[in-house]
C-alpha cells in the first residue's frame, strides 16, 4: 500500500505537487489520449519508486514521490516515440523500463547534493533512449509518433490551454488536458489557474514573435512548459506573478531555440528558465531590503 501511495505521489510530482489522489486522476487522464500513455504513466512511476526502495534511497524522499515523476515521464516518452502505433515490440517496453531506471539514478545524483533537478533527468535520459535511438535506428526502432491532429479550427483552437496541459504528459486529448487541470486543482487551485493563464501567454508570445506553425500552437506545443513554470512558482505574492510571466517567456524562447536545432526540446525550456529564475530569486532573497524603509524614503 505504501508503494502504491508513493507511486501515485510520484505521478503527481510531474506537476511539482504532492498528492496521491491527484496522481490517480493523472493516470486515468492519460488513458484518454492513448492506453500506452496511461500504462506508462503508472508503470514508470512504479519502476522509479521501486528502484529507489531497492537502492535504499532516503525514505522520506521516496514517500514524497521524488523518484517517480522523472521515471514516469521517461516511460511515457518512450511509448510516445515508439509505441503509439504498435506497442507489440518487446524492445519498446524494455527500452521504457531501462529509461525509467536511468532517470531514477540521475535524479538521485541531484537529491544527493540537494540540487533541484525538476524534469532534467527525464530530458537527458530521453535524448538518449528516444531521440538518439530513433535517429540512428538502434535496436531496429524508429519513431512512429503520429502527426499532430489539425486543431486550427476556431472551436478547437480555443481549447489550446487544455491541449497544452495534455502535452505535459505527451497527451493529445482535450479530455486528458481538462482532467490534468482538475488534478492539479485538487491540490493547488492557484497553480492550476496560473497554469491555464501561462499556457495562453506562452502560446500568444510564440505566435506573435516566433516562426511557429499554427497547428503546433493550437495543439499546445508552446504552452506546456509555461504550465510547469506556473506550477513551480505559483504563489499569492506579486513577485510570483512576475516570475511566472518571465519564466513562461524564457521557456518558450529556449524551447524554440532547441527545437530549431532539430533536437526534441521536451521540457528543457521549463528547466533552464526555472533554474535561471531560482538563481535570480536567491539573489533577491539575500538582498531582502526593508520595504518600510523604501516607503519612508519615497514619502518623507
XYZ file of N, CA and C in Angstrom, residues 67-272:
618
model
N 11.262 10.143 -6.732
C 11.896 9.207 -7.662
C 10.895 8.581 -8.628
N 9.692 9.129 -8.645
C 8.674 8.578 -9.527
C 8.390 9.400 -10.766
N 8.492 10.721 -10.645
C 7.966 11.543 -11.746
C 8.855 11.567 -12.981
N 10.172 11.623 -12.802
C 11.041 11.578 -13.981
C 10.968 10.221 -14.664
N 10.866 9.173 -13.868
C 10.740 7.823 -14.421
C 9.431 7.673 -15.184
N 8.367 8.268 -14.648
C 7.066 8.224 -15.314
C 7.122 8.938 -16.657
N 7.706 10.121 -16.674
C 7.835 10.880 -17.919
C 8.700 10.139 -18.934
N 9.768 9.509 -18.457
C 10.661 8.773 -19.359
C 9.935 7.602 -20.007
N 9.148 6.871 -19.219
C 8.396 5.728 -19.756
C 7.383 6.207 -20.791
N 6.655 7.277 -20.460
C 5.667 7.806 -21.403
C 6.329 8.316 -22.677
N 7.494 8.919 -22.534
C 8.188 9.456 -23.701
C 8.591 8.338 -24.663
N 9.053 7.221 -24.119
C 9.412 6.075 -24.966
C 8.178 5.554 -25.697
N 7.065 5.454 -24.992
C 5.838 4.968 -25.630
C 5.347 5.970 -26.678
N 5.466 7.258 -26.370
C 5.074 8.310 -27.314
C 5.926 8.245 -28.582
N 7.197 7.952 -28.416
C 8.127 7.932 -29.549
C 7.990 6.675 -30.397
N 7.797 5.532 -29.737
C 7.840 4.257 -30.467
C 6.567 3.410 -30.401
N 5.663 3.711 -29.454
C 4.599 2.752 -29.185
C 3.167 3.174 -29.421
N 2.920 4.351 -29.973
C 1.535 4.785 -30.153
C 0.839 4.071 -31.306
N 1.603 3.678 -32.310
C 1.016 2.985 -33.460
C 0.965 1.485 -33.217
N 2.073 0.930 -32.734
C 2.154 -0.510 -32.475
C 3.112 -0.736 -31.314
N 2.578 -1.199 -30.197
C 3.395 -1.389 -28.996
C 3.732 -2.858 -28.757
N 3.639 -3.676 -29.784
C 3.838 -5.121 -29.611
C 5.304 -5.538 -29.558
N 6.208 -4.645 -29.965
C 7.635 -4.973 -29.961
C 8.173 -4.961 -28.527
N 8.681 -6.085 -28.022
C 9.201 -6.138 -26.644
C 10.336 -5.144 -26.393
N 11.080 -4.789 -27.444
C 12.194 -3.857 -27.280
C 11.712 -2.474 -26.849
N 10.498 -2.129 -27.253
C 9.941 -0.833 -26.839
C 9.763 -0.813 -25.328
N 9.208 -1.870 -24.790
C 8.949 -1.952 -23.353
C 10.255 -2.069 -22.562
N 11.199 -2.831 -23.085
C 12.498 -2.950 -22.422
C 13.206 -1.599 -22.404
N 13.093 -0.883 -23.498
C 13.672 0.456 -23.586
C 13.023 1.396 -22.573
N 11.709 1.300 -22.432
C 10.974 2.158 -21.494
C 11.368 1.865 -20.049
N 11.479 0.584 -19.718
C 11.886 0.198 -18.361
C 13.298 0.712 -18.071
N 14.195 0.533 -19.034
C 15.581 0.985 -18.868
C 15.644 2.498 -18.683
N 14.870 3.224 -19.481
C 14.852 4.686 -19.385
C 14.351 5.134 -18.017
N 13.347 4.449 -17.491
C 12.797 4.799 -16.178
C 13.837 4.607 -15.080
N 14.584 3.527 -15.169
C 15.614 3.247 -14.163
C 16.738 4.275 -14.243
N 17.195 4.560 -15.453
C 18.281 5.535 -15.632
C 17.855 6.920 -15.140
N 16.628 7.327 -15.443
C 16.128 8.624 -14.974
C 16.131 8.689 -13.451
N 15.809 7.568 -12.812
C 15.808 7.499 -11.348
C 17.219 7.644 -10.792
N 18.175 6.981 -11.421
C 19.571 7.062 -10.982
C 20.111 8.486 -11.118
N 19.752 9.146 -12.202
C 20.199 10.529 -12.403
C 19.553 11.445 -11.364
N 18.275 11.212 -11.088
C 17.572 12.020 -10.093
C 18.259 11.924 -8.731
N 18.747 10.738 -8.407
C 19.418 10.543 -7.118
C 20.674 11.398 -7.015
N 21.380 11.579 -8.117
C 22.583 12.408 -8.091
C 22.236 13.852 -7.734
N 21.075 14.296 -8.141
C 20.641 15.653 -7.797
C 20.226 15.740 -6.331
N 19.422 14.788 -5.874
C 18.954 14.848 -4.484
C 20.103 14.641 -3.501
N 21.100 13.864 -3.918
C 22.257 13.596 -3.056
C 22.988 14.893 -2.705
N 23.018 15.807 -3.666
C 23.727 17.072 -3.469
C 22.768 18.236 -3.217
N 21.515 17.893 -2.911
C 20.499 18.916 -2.609
C 20.338 19.942 -3.730
N 20.389 19.467 -4.960
C 20.182 20.313 -6.124
C 18.795 20.064 -6.708
N 18.190 21.109 -7.239
C 16.850 20.982 -7.815
C 16.964 20.520 -9.262
N 16.425 19.356 -9.542
C 16.549 18.762 -10.881
C 15.385 19.120 -11.786
N 14.219 19.368 -11.189
C 12.988 19.482 -11.969
C 12.878 18.225 -12.846
N 12.662 18.373 -14.139
C 12.495 17.196 -15.004
C 13.730 16.934 -15.868
N 14.890 17.455 -15.450
C 16.104 17.250 -16.240
C 16.482 15.773 -16.393
N 16.383 14.939 -15.350
C 16.728 13.520 -15.534
C 15.927 12.863 -16.660
N 14.654 13.211 -16.767
C 13.820 12.682 -17.850
C 14.311 13.174 -19.207
N 14.586 14.473 -19.310
C 15.015 15.042 -20.591
C 16.330 14.423 -21.052
N 17.308 14.387 -20.172
C 18.614 13.838 -20.529
C 18.499 12.367 -20.923
N 17.733 11.625 -20.146
C 17.535 10.201 -20.434
C 16.888 9.999 -21.796
N 15.876 10.800 -22.100
C 15.130 10.590 -23.348
C 15.844 11.136 -24.573
N 16.790 12.045 -24.372
C 17.642 12.397 -25.502
C 18.433 11.168 -25.961
N 18.720 10.272 -25.041
C 19.460 9.048 -25.376
C 18.513 7.922 -25.776
N 17.531 7.638 -24.921
C 16.677 6.465 -25.113
C 15.562 6.679 -26.139
N 15.314 7.922 -26.505
C 14.278 8.191 -27.522
C 14.875 8.831 -28.768
N 15.407 10.043 -28.608
C 15.896 10.773 -29.782
C 17.057 10.056 -30.473
N 18.096 9.698 -29.717
C 19.278 9.066 -30.322
C 18.944 7.701 -30.908
N 18.158 6.918 -30.177
C 17.789 5.587 -30.672
C 16.963 5.694 -31.946
N 16.025 6.646 -31.974
C 15.197 6.826 -33.174
C 16.030 7.348 -34.349
N 16.942 8.264 -34.055
C 17.755 8.883 -35.110
C 18.682 7.872 -35.782
N 19.267 6.993 -34.965
C 20.247 6.045 -35.507
C 19.695 4.620 -35.624
N 18.400 4.473 -35.353
C 17.696 3.194 -35.520
C 18.340 2.049 -34.731
N 18.795 2.364 -33.527
C 19.316 1.310 -32.664
C 18.194 0.332 -32.319
N 18.536 -0.925 -32.147
C 17.574 -1.982 -31.795
C 16.444 -2.083 -32.814
N 16.721 -1.567 -34.021
C 15.750 -1.610 -35.115
C 14.475 -0.829 -34.774
N 14.623 0.219 -33.961
C 13.477 1.049 -33.574
C 13.492 2.360 -34.356
N 12.317 2.785 -34.797
C 12.153 4.058 -35.491
C 10.975 4.805 -34.873
N 11.042 6.127 -34.904
C 9.947 6.910 -34.336
C 8.675 6.713 -35.150
N 7.592 6.448 -34.434
C 6.304 6.197 -35.099
C 5.220 7.146 -34.604
N 5.625 8.232 -33.942
C 4.646 9.180 -33.409
C 3.765 9.730 -34.530
N 2.445 9.627 -34.397
C 1.543 10.158 -35.439
C 1.673 11.670 -35.563
N 1.330 12.191 -36.731
C 1.340 13.643 -36.933
C 0.293 14.295 -36.029
N 0.509 15.555 -35.705
C -0.446 16.281 -34.873
C -1.801 16.371 -35.562
N -2.853 16.241 -34.775
C -4.198 16.431 -35.321
C -4.372 17.901 -35.692
N -5.198 18.162 -36.685
C -5.456 19.546 -37.094
C -6.462 20.174 -36.131
N -5.955 21.021 -35.241
C -6.808 21.690 -34.255
C -6.910 23.188 -34.513
N -6.749 23.565 -35.781
C -6.714 25.000 -36.086
C -8.083 25.634 -36.289
N -9.152 24.828 -36.292
C -10.465 25.474 -36.400
C -10.752 26.218 -35.097
N -11.598 27.198 -35.174
C -11.794 28.131 -34.060
C -12.161 27.449 -32.753
N -13.099 26.512 -32.785
C -13.567 25.863 -31.567
C -12.443 25.105 -30.877
N -11.676 24.335 -31.653
C -10.586 23.567 -31.058
C -9.436 24.469 -30.624
N -9.164 25.522 -31.388
C -8.078 26.439 -31.041
C -8.338 27.122 -29.701
N -9.606 27.363 -29.390
C -9.960 27.975 -28.106
C -9.542 27.067 -26.949
N -9.549 25.772 -27.209
C -9.175 24.806 -26.173
C -7.684 24.599 -26.037
N -6.875 25.453 -26.691
C -5.409 25.304 -26.673
C -4.825 25.117 -25.280
N -5.250 25.896 -24.261
C -4.653 25.704 -22.937
C -4.814 24.277 -22.409
N -5.932 23.639 -22.718
C -6.139 22.271 -22.235
C -5.334 21.258 -23.049
N -5.146 21.538 -24.337
C -4.236 20.691 -25.117
C -2.819 20.823 -24.564
N -2.468 22.021 -24.100
C -1.145 22.243 -23.511
C -0.987 21.436 -22.227
N -2.046 21.396 -21.410
C -1.994 20.570 -20.202
C -1.744 19.112 -20.571
N -2.430 18.635 -21.602
C -2.249 17.243 -22.031
C -0.830 17.003 -22.526
N -0.262 17.999 -23.219
C 1.071 17.852 -23.809
C 2.175 17.712 -22.765
N 1.935 18.165 -21.550
C 2.933 17.972 -20.491
C 3.297 16.495 -20.394
N 2.291 15.637 -20.558
C 2.480 14.185 -20.475
C 2.367 13.508 -21.838
N 2.638 14.247 -22.898
C 2.605 13.711 -24.269
C 1.200 13.353 -24.738
N 0.188 13.881 -24.067
C -1.187 13.589 -24.450
C -1.663 14.458 -25.596
N -2.763 14.027 -26.213
C -3.294 14.766 -27.365
C -4.794 15.000 -27.262
N -5.385 14.616 -26.148
C -6.832 14.727 -25.983
C -7.189 15.907 -25.084
N -8.216 16.659 -25.466
C -8.667 17.754 -24.619
C -9.196 17.220 -23.292
N -9.801 16.038 -23.321
C -10.298 15.431 -22.078
C -9.132 15.186 -21.131
N -8.019 14.691 -21.675
C -6.814 14.499 -20.864
C -6.399 15.818 -20.229
N -6.371 16.879 -21.034
C -5.968 18.183 -20.530
C -6.873 18.706 -19.432
N -8.166 18.549 -19.617
C -9.126 19.011 -18.606
C -8.945 18.238 -17.302
N -8.760 16.927 -17.411
C -8.567 16.102 -16.215
C -7.263 16.449 -15.497
N -6.211 16.726 -16.263
C -4.945 17.111 -15.639
C -5.089 18.451 -14.922
N -5.806 19.371 -15.543
C -6.079 20.665 -14.907
C -6.837 20.466 -13.595
N -7.842 19.600 -13.617
C -8.619 19.319 -12.405
C -7.766 18.614 -11.354
N -6.861 17.744 -11.814
C -5.987 17.025 -10.882
C -5.100 17.992 -10.106
N -4.590 18.998 -10.792
C -3.762 19.999 -10.120
C -4.619 20.859 -9.198
N -5.850 21.125 -9.617
C -6.760 21.946 -8.808
C -7.067 21.298 -7.466
N -7.057 19.979 -7.409
C -7.328 19.270 -6.153
C -6.342 19.704 -5.080
N -5.091 19.847 -5.476
C -4.038 20.172 -4.517
C -3.744 21.669 -4.447
N -3.806 22.348 -5.599
C -3.473 23.773 -5.633
C -4.256 24.493 -6.722
N -5.439 25.007 -6.386
C -6.224 25.764 -7.367
C -5.441 26.936 -7.956
N -4.605 27.552 -7.139
C -3.817 28.687 -7.618
C -2.847 28.261 -8.718
N -2.157 27.139 -8.512
C -1.215 26.639 -9.521
C -1.955 26.278 -10.804
N -3.144 25.696 -10.656
C -3.934 25.309 -11.829
C -4.344 26.530 -12.646
N -4.801 27.572 -11.974
C -5.237 28.774 -12.680
C -4.052 29.521 -13.299
N -2.974 29.592 -12.557
C -1.763 30.199 -13.119
C -1.304 29.409 -14.348
N -1.406 28.081 -14.271
C -1.008 27.235 -15.394
C -1.842 27.497 -16.628
N -3.135 27.661 -16.426
C -4.045 27.944 -17.540
C -3.668 29.266 -18.209
N -3.393 30.271 -17.379
C -3.012 31.584 -17.915
C -1.651 31.528 -18.604
N -0.708 30.816 -17.993
C 0.646 30.729 -18.548
C 0.653 30.045 -19.909
N -0.185 29.021 -20.068
C -0.274 28.326 -21.357
C -0.721 29.286 -22.450
N -1.673 30.132 -22.119
C -2.177 31.119 -23.083
C -1.124 32.176 -23.392
N -0.449 32.652 -22.353
C 0.582 33.683 -22.537
C 1.745 33.151 -23.377
N 2.217 31.953 -23.037
C 3.333 31.368 -23.772
C 3.005 31.148 -25.238
N 1.810 30.656 -25.496
C 1.384 30.402 -26.875
C 1.222 31.707 -27.646
N 0.660 32.719 -27.002
C 0.489 34.027 -27.653
C 1.841 34.636 -28.001
N 2.780 34.508 -27.092
C 4.131 35.017 -27.323
C 4.770 34.319 -28.526
N 4.657 32.990 -28.574
C 5.217 32.227 -29.695
C 4.552 32.615 -31.010
N 3.269 32.877 -30.945
C 2.518 33.240 -32.150
C 2.931 34.605 -32.692
N 3.171 35.543 -31.785
C 3.463 36.919 -32.200
C 4.915 37.130 -32.623
N 5.845 36.461 -31.950
C 7.256 36.786 -32.159
C 8.106 35.677 -32.775
N 7.599 34.461 -32.815
C 8.398 33.352 -33.333
C 7.736 32.732 -34.562
N 8.529 32.049 -35.352
C 8.002 31.395 -36.549
C 7.574 29.974 -36.188
N 6.337 29.855 -35.763
C 5.807 28.563 -35.321
C 4.555 28.241 -36.121
N 4.430 27.001 -36.547
C 3.254 26.591 -37.311
C 1.990 26.740 -36.467
N 0.921 27.280 -37.045
C -0.331 27.479 -36.303
C -0.847 26.210 -35.626
N -0.687 25.062 -36.283
C -1.209 23.832 -35.693
C -0.403 23.395 -34.473
N 0.887 23.725 -34.450
C 1.682 23.449 -33.254
C 1.170 24.283 -32.084
N 0.843 25.528 -32.375
C 0.300 26.406 -31.339
C -1.040 25.882 -30.844
N -1.908 25.497 -31.776
C -3.249 25.020 -31.422
C -3.200 23.735 -30.611
N -2.156 22.934 -30.812
C -2.020 21.679 -30.071
C -1.325 21.849 -28.722
N -0.998 23.080 -28.379
C -0.424 23.343 -27.057
C 1.059 23.076 -26.937
N 1.758 22.953 -28.081
C 3.184 22.627 -28.042
C 4.003 23.712 -27.339
N 3.556 24.953 -27.451
C 4.280 26.043 -26.789
C 3.560 26.537 -25.531
N 2.707 25.685 -25.000
C 2.007 26.039 -23.770
C 2.361 25.169 -22.585
N 2.941 23.981 -22.835
C 3.129 23.057 -21.713
C 4.290 23.439 -20.789
N 5.383 23.984 -21.338
C 6.484 24.414 -20.468
C 6.069 25.583 -19.572
N 5.338 26.586 -20.100
C 4.828 27.637 -19.221
C 3.934 27.104 -18.095
N 3.185 26.044 -18.371
C 2.354 25.451 -17.316
C 3.227 24.957 -16.173
N 4.323 24.286 -16.508
C 5.218 23.772 -15.475
C 5.903 24.907 -14.720
N 6.235 25.980 -15.429
C 6.798 27.162 -14.767
C 5.797 27.701 -13.749
N 4.536 27.766 -14.149
C 3.484 28.260 -13.257
C 3.342 27.374 -12.027
N 3.404 26.070 -12.221
C 3.301 25.142 -11.088
C 4.486 25.303 -10.138
N 5.650 25.627 -10.699
C 6.855 25.764 -9.879
C 6.872 27.060 -9.072
N 6.290 28.119 -9.617
C 6.418 29.431 -8.979
C 5.095 30.032 -8.513
N 4.030 29.261 -8.527
C 2.727 29.772 -8.087
C 2.790 30.237 -6.635
N 2.153 31.346 -6.374
C 2.105 31.885 -5.022
C 1.195 33.098 -4.999
N 0.956 33.649 -3.821
C -0.009 34.744 -3.707
C 0.642 36.126 -3.649
N 1.930 36.203 -3.997
C 2.614 37.492 -3.986
C 2.825 37.989 -5.412
N 3.004 39.294 -5.556
C 3.190 39.878 -6.886
C 4.439 39.323 -7.565
N 5.473 39.056 -6.776
C 6.709 38.547 -7.360
C 6.494 37.178 -8.009
N 5.548 36.388 -7.481
C 5.242 35.096 -8.100
C 4.673 35.296 -9.497
N 3.826 36.298 -9.615
C 3.250 36.645 -10.916
C 4.353 37.028 -11.903
N 5.299 37.844 -11.439
C 6.408 38.282 -12.298
C 7.267 37.092 -12.712
N 7.576 36.217 -11.755
C 8.383 35.033 -12.070
C 7.706 34.180 -13.140
N 6.406 34.013 -13.012
C 5.672 33.161 -13.955
C 5.659 33.772 -15.356
N 5.437 35.081 -15.437
C 5.439 35.745 -16.749
C 6.813 35.638 -17.404
N 7.853 36.020 -16.662
C 9.212 35.967 -17.207
C 9.616 34.534 -17.542
N 9.287 33.613 -16.637
C 9.641 32.213 -16.854
C 8.948 31.621 -18.064
N 7.699 31.993 -18.271
C 6.947 31.488 -19.424
C 7.576 31.959 -20.732
N 7.935 33.238 -20.784
C 8.553 33.787 -21.996
C 9.924 33.159 -22.247
N 10.705 33.008 -21.184
C 12.018 32.371 -21.307
C 11.891 30.930 -21.777
N 10.954 30.205 -21.182
C 10.758 28.794 -21.525
C 10.423 28.621 -23.000
N 9.562 29.493 -23.503
C 9.169 29.422 -24.917
C 10.361 29.719 -25.823
N 11.141 30.734 -25.476
C 12.323 31.086 -26.275
C 13.330 29.939 -26.311
N 13.576 29.352 -25.162
C 14.536 28.242 -25.072
C 14.023 27.032 -25.841
N 12.748 26.733 -25.670
C 12.154 25.603 -26.391
C 12.281 25.793 -27.898
N 11.974 26.987 -28.365
C 12.053 27.278 -29.799
C 13.487 27.140 -30.303
N 14.445 27.627 -29.518
C 15.854 27.576 -29.916
C 16.349 26.140 -30.021
N 16.017 25.314 -29.038
C 16.448 23.908 -29.053
C 15.784 23.166 -30.206
N 14.495 23.396 -30.396
C 13.764 22.725 -31.477
C 14.327 23.104 -32.844
N 14.788 24.347 -32.967
C 15.350 24.814 -34.239
C 16.622 24.062 -34.612
N 17.262 23.449 -33.619
C 18.479 22.673 -33.867
C 18.164 21.242 -34.294
N 16.879 20.906 -34.318
C 16.482 19.557 -34.690
C 16.522 18.580 -33.536
N 16.620 19.113 -32.329
C 16.652 18.282 -31.119
C 15.320 18.435 -30.395
N 14.697 17.340 -29.972
C 13.438 17.474 -29.231
C 13.675 18.229 -27.931
N 12.871 19.237 -27.697
C 13.096 20.089 -26.524
C 12.531 19.477 -25.249
N 11.508 18.625 -25.402
C 10.830 18.077 -24.223
C 10.519 19.236 -23.257
N 10.933 19.133 -21.995
C 10.636 20.209 -21.035
C 11.877 21.044 -20.712
N 12.882 21.028 -21.586
C 14.125 21.746 -21.286
C 13.902 23.250 -21.175
N 12.905 23.783 -21.875
C 12.603 25.206 -21.753
C 12.201 25.556 -20.333
N 11.317 24.760 -19.773
C 10.885 24.948 -18.383
C 12.062 24.810 -17.426
N 12.903 23.803 -17.647
C 14.011 23.521 -16.730
C 14.998 24.681 -16.672
N 15.501 25.089 -17.833
C 16.509 26.154 -17.859
C 15.924 27.474 -17.369
